Coordinates of N, CA, C and O in Angstrom, one line a residue:
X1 N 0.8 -1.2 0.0 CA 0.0 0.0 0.0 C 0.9 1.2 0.0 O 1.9 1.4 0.6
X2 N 0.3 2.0 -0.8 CA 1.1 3.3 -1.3 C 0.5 4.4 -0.2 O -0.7 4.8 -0.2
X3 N 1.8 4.8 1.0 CA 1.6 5.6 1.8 C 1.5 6.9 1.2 O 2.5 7.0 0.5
X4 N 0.6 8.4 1.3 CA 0.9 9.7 0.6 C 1.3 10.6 1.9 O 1.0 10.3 3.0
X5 N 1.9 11.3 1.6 CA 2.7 12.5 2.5 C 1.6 12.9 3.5 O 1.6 13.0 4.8
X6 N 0.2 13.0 2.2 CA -1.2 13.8 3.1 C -1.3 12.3 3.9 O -1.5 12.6 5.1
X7 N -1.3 11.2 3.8 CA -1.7 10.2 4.9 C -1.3 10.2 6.2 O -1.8 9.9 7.2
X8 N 0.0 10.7 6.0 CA 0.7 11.0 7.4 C 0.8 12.1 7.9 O 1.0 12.1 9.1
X9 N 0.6 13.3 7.3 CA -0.2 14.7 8.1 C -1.6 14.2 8.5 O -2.0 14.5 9.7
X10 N -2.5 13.4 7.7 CA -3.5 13.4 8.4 C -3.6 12.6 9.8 O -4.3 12.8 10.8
X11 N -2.5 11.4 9.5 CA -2.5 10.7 10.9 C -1.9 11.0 12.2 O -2.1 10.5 13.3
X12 N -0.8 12.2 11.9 CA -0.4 12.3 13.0 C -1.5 13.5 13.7 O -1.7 13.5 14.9
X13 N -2.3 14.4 12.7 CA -3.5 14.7 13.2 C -4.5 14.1 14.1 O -5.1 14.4 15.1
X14 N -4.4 12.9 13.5 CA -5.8 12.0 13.9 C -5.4 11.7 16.0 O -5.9 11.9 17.1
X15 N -4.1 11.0 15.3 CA -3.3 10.6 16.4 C -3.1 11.5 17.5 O -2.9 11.0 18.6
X16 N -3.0 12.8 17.4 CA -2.9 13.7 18.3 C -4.5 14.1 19.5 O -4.7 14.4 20.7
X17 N -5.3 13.8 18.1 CA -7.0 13.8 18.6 C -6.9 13.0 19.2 O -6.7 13.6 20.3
X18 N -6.8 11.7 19.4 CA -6.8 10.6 20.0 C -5.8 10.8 21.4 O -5.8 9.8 22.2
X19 N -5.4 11.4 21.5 CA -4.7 11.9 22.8 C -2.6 11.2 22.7 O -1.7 11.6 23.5
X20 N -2.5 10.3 21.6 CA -1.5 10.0 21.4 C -0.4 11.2 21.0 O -0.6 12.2 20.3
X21 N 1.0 10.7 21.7 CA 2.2 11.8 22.0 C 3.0 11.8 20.4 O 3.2 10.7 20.0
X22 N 3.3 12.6 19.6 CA 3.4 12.1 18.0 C 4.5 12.9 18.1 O 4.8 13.7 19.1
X23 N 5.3 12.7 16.7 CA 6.5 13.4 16.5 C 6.2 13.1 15.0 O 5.5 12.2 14.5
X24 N 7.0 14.0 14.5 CA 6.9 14.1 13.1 C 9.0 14.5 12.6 O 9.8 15.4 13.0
X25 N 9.3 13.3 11.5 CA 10.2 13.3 10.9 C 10.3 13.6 9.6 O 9.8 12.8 8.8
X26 N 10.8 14.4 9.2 CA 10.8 14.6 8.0 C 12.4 15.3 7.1 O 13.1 16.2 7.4
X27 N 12.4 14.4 6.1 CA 13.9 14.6 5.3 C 13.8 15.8 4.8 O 12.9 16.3 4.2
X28 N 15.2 16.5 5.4 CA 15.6 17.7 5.2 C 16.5 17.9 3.5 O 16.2 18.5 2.4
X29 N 17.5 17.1 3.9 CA 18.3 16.7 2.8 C 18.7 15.3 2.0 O 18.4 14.2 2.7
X30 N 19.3 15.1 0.6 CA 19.8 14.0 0.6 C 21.0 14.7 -0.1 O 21.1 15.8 -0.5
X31 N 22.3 13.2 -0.2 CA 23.3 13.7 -1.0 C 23.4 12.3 -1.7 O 23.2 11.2 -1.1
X32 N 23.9 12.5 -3.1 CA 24.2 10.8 -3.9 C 23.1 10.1 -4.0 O 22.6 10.2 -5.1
X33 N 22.5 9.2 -3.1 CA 21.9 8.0 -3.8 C 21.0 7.4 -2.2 O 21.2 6.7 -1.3
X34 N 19.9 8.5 -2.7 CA 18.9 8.1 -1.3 C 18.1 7.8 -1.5 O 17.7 8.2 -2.6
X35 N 17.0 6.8 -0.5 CA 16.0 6.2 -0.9 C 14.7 7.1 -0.9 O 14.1 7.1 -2.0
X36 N 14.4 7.7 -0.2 CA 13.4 8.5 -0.2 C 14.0 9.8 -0.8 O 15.2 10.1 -0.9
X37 N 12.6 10.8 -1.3 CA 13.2 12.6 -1.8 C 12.8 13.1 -0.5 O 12.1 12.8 0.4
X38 N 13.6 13.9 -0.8 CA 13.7 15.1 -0.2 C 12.5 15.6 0.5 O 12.2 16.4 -0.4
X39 N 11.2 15.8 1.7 CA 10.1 16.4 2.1 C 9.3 15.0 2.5 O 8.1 15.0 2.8
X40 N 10.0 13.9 2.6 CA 9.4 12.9 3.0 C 9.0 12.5 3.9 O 10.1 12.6 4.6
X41 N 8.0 12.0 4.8 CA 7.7 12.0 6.6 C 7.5 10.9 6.7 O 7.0 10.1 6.0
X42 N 7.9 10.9 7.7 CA 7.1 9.7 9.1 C 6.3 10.0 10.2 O 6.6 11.1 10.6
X43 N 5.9 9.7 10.5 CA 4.8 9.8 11.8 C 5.1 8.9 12.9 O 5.0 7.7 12.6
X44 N 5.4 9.1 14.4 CA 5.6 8.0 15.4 C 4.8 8.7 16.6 O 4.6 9.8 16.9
X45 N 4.5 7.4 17.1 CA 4.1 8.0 18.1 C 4.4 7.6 19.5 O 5.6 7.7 19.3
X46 N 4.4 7.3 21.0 CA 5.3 7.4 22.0 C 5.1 5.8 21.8 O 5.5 5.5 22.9
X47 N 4.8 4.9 21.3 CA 4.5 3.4 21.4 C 5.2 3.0 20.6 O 5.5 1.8 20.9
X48 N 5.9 3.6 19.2 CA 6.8 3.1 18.5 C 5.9 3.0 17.3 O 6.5 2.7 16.3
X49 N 4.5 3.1 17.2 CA 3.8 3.2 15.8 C 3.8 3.7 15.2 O 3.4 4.9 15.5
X50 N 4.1 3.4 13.5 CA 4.6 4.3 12.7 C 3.6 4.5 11.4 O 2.6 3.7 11.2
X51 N 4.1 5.6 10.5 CA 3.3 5.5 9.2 C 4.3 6.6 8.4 O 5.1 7.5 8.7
X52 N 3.9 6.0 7.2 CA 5.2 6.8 6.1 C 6.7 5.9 6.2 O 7.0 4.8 6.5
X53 N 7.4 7.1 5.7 CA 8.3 6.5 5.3 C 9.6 7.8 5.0 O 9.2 8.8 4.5
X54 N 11.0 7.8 5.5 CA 12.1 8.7 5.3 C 13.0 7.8 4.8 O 13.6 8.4 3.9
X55 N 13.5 6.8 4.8 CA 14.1 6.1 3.9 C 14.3 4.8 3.2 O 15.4 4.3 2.8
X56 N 13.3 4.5 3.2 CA 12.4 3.2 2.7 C 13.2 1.7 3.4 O 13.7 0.6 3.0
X57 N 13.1 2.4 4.8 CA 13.8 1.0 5.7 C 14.9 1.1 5.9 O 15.1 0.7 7.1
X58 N 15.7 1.5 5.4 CA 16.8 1.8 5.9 C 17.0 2.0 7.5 O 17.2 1.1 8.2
X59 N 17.0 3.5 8.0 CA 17.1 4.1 8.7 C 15.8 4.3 10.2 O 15.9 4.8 11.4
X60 N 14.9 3.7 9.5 CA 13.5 4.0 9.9 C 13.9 3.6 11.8 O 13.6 4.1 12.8
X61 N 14.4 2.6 11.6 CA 14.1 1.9 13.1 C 15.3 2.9 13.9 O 15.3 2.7 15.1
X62 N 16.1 3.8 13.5 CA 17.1 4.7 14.4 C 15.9 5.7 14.3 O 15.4 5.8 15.4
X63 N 15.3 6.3 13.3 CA 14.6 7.8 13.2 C 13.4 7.7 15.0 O 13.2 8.4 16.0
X64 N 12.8 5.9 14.3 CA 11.7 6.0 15.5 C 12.4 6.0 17.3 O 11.9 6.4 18.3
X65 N 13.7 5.4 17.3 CA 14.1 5.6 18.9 C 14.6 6.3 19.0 O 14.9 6.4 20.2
X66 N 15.1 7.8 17.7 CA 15.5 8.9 18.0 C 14.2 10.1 18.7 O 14.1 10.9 19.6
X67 N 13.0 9.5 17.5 CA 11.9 10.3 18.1 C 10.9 10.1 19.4 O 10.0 10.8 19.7
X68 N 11.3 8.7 20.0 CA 10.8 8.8 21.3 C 11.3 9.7 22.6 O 10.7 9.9 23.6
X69 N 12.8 10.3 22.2 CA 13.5 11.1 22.7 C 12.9 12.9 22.6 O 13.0 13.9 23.3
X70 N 12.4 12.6 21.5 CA 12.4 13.7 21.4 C 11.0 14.4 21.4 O 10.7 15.6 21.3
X71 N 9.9 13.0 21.7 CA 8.8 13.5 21.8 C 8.9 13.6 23.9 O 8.5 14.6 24.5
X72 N 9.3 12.5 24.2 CA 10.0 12.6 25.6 C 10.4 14.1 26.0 O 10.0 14.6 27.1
X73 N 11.2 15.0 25.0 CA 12.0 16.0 25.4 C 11.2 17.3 25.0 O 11.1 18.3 25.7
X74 N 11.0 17.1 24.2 CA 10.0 18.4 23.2 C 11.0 18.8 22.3 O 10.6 19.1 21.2
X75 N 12.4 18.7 22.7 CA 13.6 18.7 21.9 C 13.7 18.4 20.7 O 13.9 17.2 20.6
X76 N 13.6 19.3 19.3 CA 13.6 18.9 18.2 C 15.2 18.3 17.9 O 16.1 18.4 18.7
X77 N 15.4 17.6 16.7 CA 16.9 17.1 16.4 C 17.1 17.1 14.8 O 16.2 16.9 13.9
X78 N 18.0 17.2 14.6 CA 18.2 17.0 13.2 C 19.6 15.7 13.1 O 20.7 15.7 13.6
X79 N 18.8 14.8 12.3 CA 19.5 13.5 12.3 C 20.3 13.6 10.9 O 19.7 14.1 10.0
X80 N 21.8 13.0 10.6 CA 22.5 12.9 9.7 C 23.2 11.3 9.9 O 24.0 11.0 10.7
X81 N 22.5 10.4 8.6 CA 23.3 9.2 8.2 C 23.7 9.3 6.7 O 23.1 9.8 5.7
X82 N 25.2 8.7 6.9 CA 25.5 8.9 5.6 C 26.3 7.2 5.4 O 26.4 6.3 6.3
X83 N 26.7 7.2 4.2 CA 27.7 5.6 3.9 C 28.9 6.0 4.9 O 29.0 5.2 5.8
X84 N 29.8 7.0 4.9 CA 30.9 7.0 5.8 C 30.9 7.2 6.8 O 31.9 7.4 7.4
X85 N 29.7 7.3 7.5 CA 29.1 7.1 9.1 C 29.0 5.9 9.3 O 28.3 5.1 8.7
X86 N 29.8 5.4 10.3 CA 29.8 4.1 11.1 C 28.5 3.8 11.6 O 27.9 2.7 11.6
X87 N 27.8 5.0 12.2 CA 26.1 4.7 12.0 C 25.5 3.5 11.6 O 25.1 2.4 11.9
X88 N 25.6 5.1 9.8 CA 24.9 4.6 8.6 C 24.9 3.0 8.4 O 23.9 2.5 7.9
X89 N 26.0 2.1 8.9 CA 26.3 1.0 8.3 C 25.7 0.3 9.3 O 25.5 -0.9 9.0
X90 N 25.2 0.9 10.6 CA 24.4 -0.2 11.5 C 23.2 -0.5 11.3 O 22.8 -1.7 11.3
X91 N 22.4 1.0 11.0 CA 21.3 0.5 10.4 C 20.6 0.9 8.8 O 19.5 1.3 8.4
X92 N 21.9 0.4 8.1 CA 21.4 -0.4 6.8 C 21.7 0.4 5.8 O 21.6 -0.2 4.7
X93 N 22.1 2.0 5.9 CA 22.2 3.0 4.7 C 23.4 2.9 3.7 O 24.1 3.8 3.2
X94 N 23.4 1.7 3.5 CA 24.7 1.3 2.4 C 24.1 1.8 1.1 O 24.6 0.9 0.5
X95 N 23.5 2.4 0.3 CA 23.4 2.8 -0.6 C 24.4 3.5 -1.7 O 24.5 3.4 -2.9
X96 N 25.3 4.5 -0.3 CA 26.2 5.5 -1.0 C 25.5 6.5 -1.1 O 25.5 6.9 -2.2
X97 N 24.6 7.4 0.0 CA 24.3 8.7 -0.3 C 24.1 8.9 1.4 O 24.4 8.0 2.3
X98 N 23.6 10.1 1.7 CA 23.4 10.5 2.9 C 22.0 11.3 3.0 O 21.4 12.1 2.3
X99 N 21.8 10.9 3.9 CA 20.5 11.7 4.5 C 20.1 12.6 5.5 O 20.9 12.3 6.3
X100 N 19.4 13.3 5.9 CA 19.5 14.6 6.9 C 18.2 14.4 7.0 O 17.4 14.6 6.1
X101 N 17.7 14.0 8.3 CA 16.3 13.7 9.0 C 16.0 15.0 10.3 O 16.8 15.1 11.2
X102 N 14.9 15.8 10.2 CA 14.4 16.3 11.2 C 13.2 15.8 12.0 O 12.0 15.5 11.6
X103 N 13.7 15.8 13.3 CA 12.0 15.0 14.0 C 11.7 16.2 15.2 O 12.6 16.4 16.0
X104 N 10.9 16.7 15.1 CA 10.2 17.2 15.4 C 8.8 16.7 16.5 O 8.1 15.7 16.1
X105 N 8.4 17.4 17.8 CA 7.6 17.0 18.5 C 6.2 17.5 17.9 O 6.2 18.8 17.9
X106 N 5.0 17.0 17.5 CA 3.6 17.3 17.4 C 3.3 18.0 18.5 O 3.9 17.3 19.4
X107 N 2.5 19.1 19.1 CA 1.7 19.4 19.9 C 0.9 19.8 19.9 O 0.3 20.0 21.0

């Protein structure tokens, strides 16, 4: 199923109605050879449930334990994996390009 950008603005809406703690991630940058473009989101919320998509798996499972911190903190972050990040290579961004993720707390 083909997730749209508007599915995950609408859900972390929905999600917020619902009284759930949400954070919103969304790619800032890419450089070389990234899976997702550029304006792409995810949606989590403090349970680890997700929707969308910032790097088609790759990255996704660092973005959601970065954004429980930061829904935790109110603390926005801007996240950077690249191939020559020892990171990158833990959770899976071998592609050869780099990515620049902001997550952001919903309120």
């Amino acid at each position: 199923m083909d997730v749209t950008e508007s599915d995950v603005l609408a859900a972390a809406e929905r999600w917020r109605r619902e009284g759930r703690s949400v954070a919103l991630a969304t790619v800032l940058e890419t450089w070389g050879s990234a899976p997702r473009p550029v304006g792409s989101r995810l949606v989590i919320d403090a349970d680890g449930n997700f929707l969308g998509s910032v790097s088609g798996g790759c990255v996704e499972g660092a973005v959601v334990g970065e954004a429980a911190d930061v829904i935790a903190s109110g603390v926005p972050r801007t996240l950077e994996f690249g191939v020559a990040d020892e990171a990158a290579w833990k959770v899976g961004l071998s592609c050869g390009g780099k990515i620049a993720v902001f997550v952001e707390r919903v309120d």
